[in-house]
Short mmCIF file of C-alpha atoms in Angstrom, two decimals:
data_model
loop_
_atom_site.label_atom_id
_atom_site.label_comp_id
_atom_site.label_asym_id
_atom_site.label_seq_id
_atom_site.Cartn_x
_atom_site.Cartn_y
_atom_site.Cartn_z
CA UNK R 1 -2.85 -11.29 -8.72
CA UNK R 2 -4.23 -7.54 -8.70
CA UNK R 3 -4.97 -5.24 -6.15
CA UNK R 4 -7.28 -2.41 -5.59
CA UNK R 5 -5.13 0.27 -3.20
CA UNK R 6 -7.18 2.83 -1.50
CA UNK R 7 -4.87 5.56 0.45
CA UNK R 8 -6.58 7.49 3.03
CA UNK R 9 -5.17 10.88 4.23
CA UNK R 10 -6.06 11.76 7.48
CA UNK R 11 -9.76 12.54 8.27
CA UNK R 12 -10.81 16.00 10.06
CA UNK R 13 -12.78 13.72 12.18
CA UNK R 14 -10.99 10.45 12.93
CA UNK R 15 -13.75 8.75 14.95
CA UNK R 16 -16.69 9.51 12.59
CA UNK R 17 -14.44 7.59 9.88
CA UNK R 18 -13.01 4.76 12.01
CA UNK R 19 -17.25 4.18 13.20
CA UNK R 20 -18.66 4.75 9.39
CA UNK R 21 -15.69 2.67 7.61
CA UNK R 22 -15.95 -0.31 10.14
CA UNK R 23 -19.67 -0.63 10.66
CA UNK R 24 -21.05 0.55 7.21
CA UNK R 25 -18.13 0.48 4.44
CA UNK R 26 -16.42 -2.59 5.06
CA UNK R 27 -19.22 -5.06 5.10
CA UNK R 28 -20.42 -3.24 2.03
CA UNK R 29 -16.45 -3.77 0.20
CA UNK R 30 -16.70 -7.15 1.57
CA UNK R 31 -19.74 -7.84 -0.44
CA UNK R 32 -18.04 -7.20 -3.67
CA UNK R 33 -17.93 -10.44 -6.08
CA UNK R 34 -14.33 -12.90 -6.06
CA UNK R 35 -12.67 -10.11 -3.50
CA UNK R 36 -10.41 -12.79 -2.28
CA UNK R 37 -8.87 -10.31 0.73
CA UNK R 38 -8.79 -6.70 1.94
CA UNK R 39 -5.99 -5.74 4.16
CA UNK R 40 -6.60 -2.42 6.17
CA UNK R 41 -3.14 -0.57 7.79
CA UNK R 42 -3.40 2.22 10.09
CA UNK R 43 -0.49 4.16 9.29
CA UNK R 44 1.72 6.01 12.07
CA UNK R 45 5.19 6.61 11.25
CA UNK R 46 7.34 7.90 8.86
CA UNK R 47 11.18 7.72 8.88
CA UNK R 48 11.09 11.15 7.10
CA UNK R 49 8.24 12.74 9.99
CA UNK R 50 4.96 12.04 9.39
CA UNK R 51 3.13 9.75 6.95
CA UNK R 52 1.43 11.44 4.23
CA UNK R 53 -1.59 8.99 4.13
CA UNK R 54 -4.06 7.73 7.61
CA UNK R 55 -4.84 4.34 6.13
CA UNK R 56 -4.64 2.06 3.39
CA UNK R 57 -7.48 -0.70 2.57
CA UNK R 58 -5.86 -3.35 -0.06
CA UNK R 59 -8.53 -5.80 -2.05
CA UNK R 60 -7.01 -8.47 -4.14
CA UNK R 61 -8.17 -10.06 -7.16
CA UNK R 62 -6.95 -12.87 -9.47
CA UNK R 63 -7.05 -10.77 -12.21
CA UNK R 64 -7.59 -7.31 -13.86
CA UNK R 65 -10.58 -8.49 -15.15
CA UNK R 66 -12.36 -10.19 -12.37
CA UNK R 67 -11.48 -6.62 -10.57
CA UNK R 68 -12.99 -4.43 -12.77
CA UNK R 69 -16.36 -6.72 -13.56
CA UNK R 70 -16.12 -6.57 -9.67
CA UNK R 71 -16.13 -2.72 -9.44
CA UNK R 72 -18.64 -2.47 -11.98
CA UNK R 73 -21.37 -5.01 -10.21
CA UNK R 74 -23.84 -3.87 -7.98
CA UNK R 75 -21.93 -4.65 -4.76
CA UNK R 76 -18.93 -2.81 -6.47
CA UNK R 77 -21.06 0.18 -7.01
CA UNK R 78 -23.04 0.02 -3.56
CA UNK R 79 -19.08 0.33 -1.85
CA UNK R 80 -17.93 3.31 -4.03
CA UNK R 81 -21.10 5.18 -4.10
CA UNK R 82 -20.24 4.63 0.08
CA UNK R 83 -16.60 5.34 0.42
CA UNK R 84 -17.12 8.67 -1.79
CA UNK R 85 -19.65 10.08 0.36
CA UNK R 86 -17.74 9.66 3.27
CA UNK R 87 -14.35 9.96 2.90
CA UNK R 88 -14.39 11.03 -1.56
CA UNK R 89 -12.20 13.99 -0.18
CA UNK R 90 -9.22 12.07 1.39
CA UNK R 91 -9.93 9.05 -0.30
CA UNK R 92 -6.84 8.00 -3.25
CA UNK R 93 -7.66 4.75 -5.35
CA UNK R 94 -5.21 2.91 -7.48
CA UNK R 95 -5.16 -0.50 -9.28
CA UNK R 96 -1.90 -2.99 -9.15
CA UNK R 97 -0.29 -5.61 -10.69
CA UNK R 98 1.27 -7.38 -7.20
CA UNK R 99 4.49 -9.17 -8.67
CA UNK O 1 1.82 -7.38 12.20
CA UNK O 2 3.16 -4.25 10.86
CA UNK O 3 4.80 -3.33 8.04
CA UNK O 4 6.92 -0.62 6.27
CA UNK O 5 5.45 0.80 3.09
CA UNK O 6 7.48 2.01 0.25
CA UNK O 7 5.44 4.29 -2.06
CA UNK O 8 7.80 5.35 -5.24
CA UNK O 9 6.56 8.17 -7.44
CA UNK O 10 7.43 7.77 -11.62
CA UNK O 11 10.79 7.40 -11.69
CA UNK O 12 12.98 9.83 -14.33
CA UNK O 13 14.30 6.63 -16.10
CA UNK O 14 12.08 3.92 -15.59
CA UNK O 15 14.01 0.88 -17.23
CA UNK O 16 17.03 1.87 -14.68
CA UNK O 17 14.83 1.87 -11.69
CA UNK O 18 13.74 -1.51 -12.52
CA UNK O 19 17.00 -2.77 -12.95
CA UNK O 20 18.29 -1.18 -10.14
CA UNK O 21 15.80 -2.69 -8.06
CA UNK O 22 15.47 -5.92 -9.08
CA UNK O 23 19.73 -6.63 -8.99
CA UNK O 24 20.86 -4.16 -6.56
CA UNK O 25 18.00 -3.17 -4.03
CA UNK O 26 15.60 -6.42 -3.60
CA UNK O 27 18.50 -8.71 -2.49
CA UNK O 28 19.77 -6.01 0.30
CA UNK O 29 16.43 -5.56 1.11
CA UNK O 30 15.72 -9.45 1.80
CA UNK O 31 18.79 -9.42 3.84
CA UNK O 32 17.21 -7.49 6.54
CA UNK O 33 16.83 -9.61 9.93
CA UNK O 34 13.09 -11.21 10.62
CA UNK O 35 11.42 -9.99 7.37
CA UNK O 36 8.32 -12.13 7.07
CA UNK O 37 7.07 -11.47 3.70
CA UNK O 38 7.87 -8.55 0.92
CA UNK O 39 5.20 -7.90 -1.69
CA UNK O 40 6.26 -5.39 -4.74
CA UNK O 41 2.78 -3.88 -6.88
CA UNK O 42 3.35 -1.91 -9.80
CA UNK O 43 0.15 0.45 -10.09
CA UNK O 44 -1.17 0.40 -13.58
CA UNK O 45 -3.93 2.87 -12.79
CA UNK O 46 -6.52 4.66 -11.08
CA UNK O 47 -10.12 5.46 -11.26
CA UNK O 48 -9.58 9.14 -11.12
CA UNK O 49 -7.46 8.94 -14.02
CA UNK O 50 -2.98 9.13 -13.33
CA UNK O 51 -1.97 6.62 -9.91
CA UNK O 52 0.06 8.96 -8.03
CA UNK O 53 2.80 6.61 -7.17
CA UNK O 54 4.36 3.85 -10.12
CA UNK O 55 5.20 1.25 -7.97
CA UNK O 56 5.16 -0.27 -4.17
CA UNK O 57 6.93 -2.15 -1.60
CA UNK O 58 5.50 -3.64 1.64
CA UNK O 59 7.91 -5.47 4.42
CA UNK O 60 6.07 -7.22 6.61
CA UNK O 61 7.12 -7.73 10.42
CA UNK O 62 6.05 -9.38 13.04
CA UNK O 63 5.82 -6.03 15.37
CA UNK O 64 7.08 -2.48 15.56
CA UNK O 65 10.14 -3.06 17.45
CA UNK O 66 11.18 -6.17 15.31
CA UNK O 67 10.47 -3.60 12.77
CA UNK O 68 12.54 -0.57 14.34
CA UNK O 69 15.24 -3.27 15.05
CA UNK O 70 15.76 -4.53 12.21
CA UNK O 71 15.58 -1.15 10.02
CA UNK O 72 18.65 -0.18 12.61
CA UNK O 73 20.64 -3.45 11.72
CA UNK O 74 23.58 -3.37 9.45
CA UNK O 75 21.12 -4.96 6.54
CA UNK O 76 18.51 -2.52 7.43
CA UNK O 77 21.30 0.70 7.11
CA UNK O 78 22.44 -0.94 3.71
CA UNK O 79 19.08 -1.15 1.70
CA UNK O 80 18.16 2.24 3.48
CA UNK O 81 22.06 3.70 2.42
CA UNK O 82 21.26 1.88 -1.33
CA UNK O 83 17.15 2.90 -1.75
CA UNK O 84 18.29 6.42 -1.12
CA UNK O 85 21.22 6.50 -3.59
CA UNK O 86 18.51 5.89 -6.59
CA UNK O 87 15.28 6.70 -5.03
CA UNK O 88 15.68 9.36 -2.50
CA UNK O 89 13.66 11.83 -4.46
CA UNK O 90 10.58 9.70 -5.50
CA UNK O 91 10.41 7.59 -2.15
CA UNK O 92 7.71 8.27 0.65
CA UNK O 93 7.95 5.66 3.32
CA UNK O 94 5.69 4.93 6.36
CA UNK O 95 5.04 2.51 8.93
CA UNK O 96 1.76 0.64 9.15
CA UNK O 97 -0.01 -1.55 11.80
CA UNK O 98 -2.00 -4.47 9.52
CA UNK O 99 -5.33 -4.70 11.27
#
């Protein structure tokens, strides 16, 4: 199993985000071939003060593979063309191996 | 559901943060009272080029004070006491609310 981690840091305009990434951006990640789960987490702690990241969307895959030919498909384009012109200057992404 | 989020930067010596880890910190961390689930992801990548963080941990809870109660428990003082012995310095933690 892989994952696709995107870490948000905090937006300068929280409600414009929270309305764009729930009514436009997650339908549109949604859409993306063999996703098999996204897992959003509003962060709001930190034992050390505050958490250096908003929010963190996690999309699973079965395998490297199937998650890049998923990034690369239409839907997979249609979501990042999306998330970079609304949040490109907060927005983190990472790929992971989940153990 | 929330959950605590463990986000380790490269470590120095990689082969004895794994080992560490895997013999010393996973078992203390299992110990801790009511954990639901804990999902370790090594990050392999990123489509901006470098992941900024090598590997992460996720505890899952059933709320925040389970959460906060169980972090303040003897087994949540002894993985916090041990993660910080060999980790301190590449370890950003935060709590998260799972949507």
């Amino acid at each position: 199993m892989v994952k696709l981690v995107a870490m948000y840091k905090k937006p300068a305009d929280v409600d414009a985000f929270e309305k764009h990434y729930k009514e436009i951006h997650t339908p549109l990640a949604k859409k993306m071939p063999n996703l098999q789960k996204m897992e959003v987490t509003h962060l709001f702690g930190s034992p050390g003060g505050e958490p250096k990241f908003y929010m963190m969307a996690e999309m699973y895959f079965e395998s490297k593979d199937i998650m890049m030919a998923s990034l690369s498909s239409e839907e997979g384009k249609a979501a990042a063309k999306d998330v970079m012109s609304f949040a490109g200057d907060i927005l983190h992404m990472m790929f992971g191996h989940v153990d």
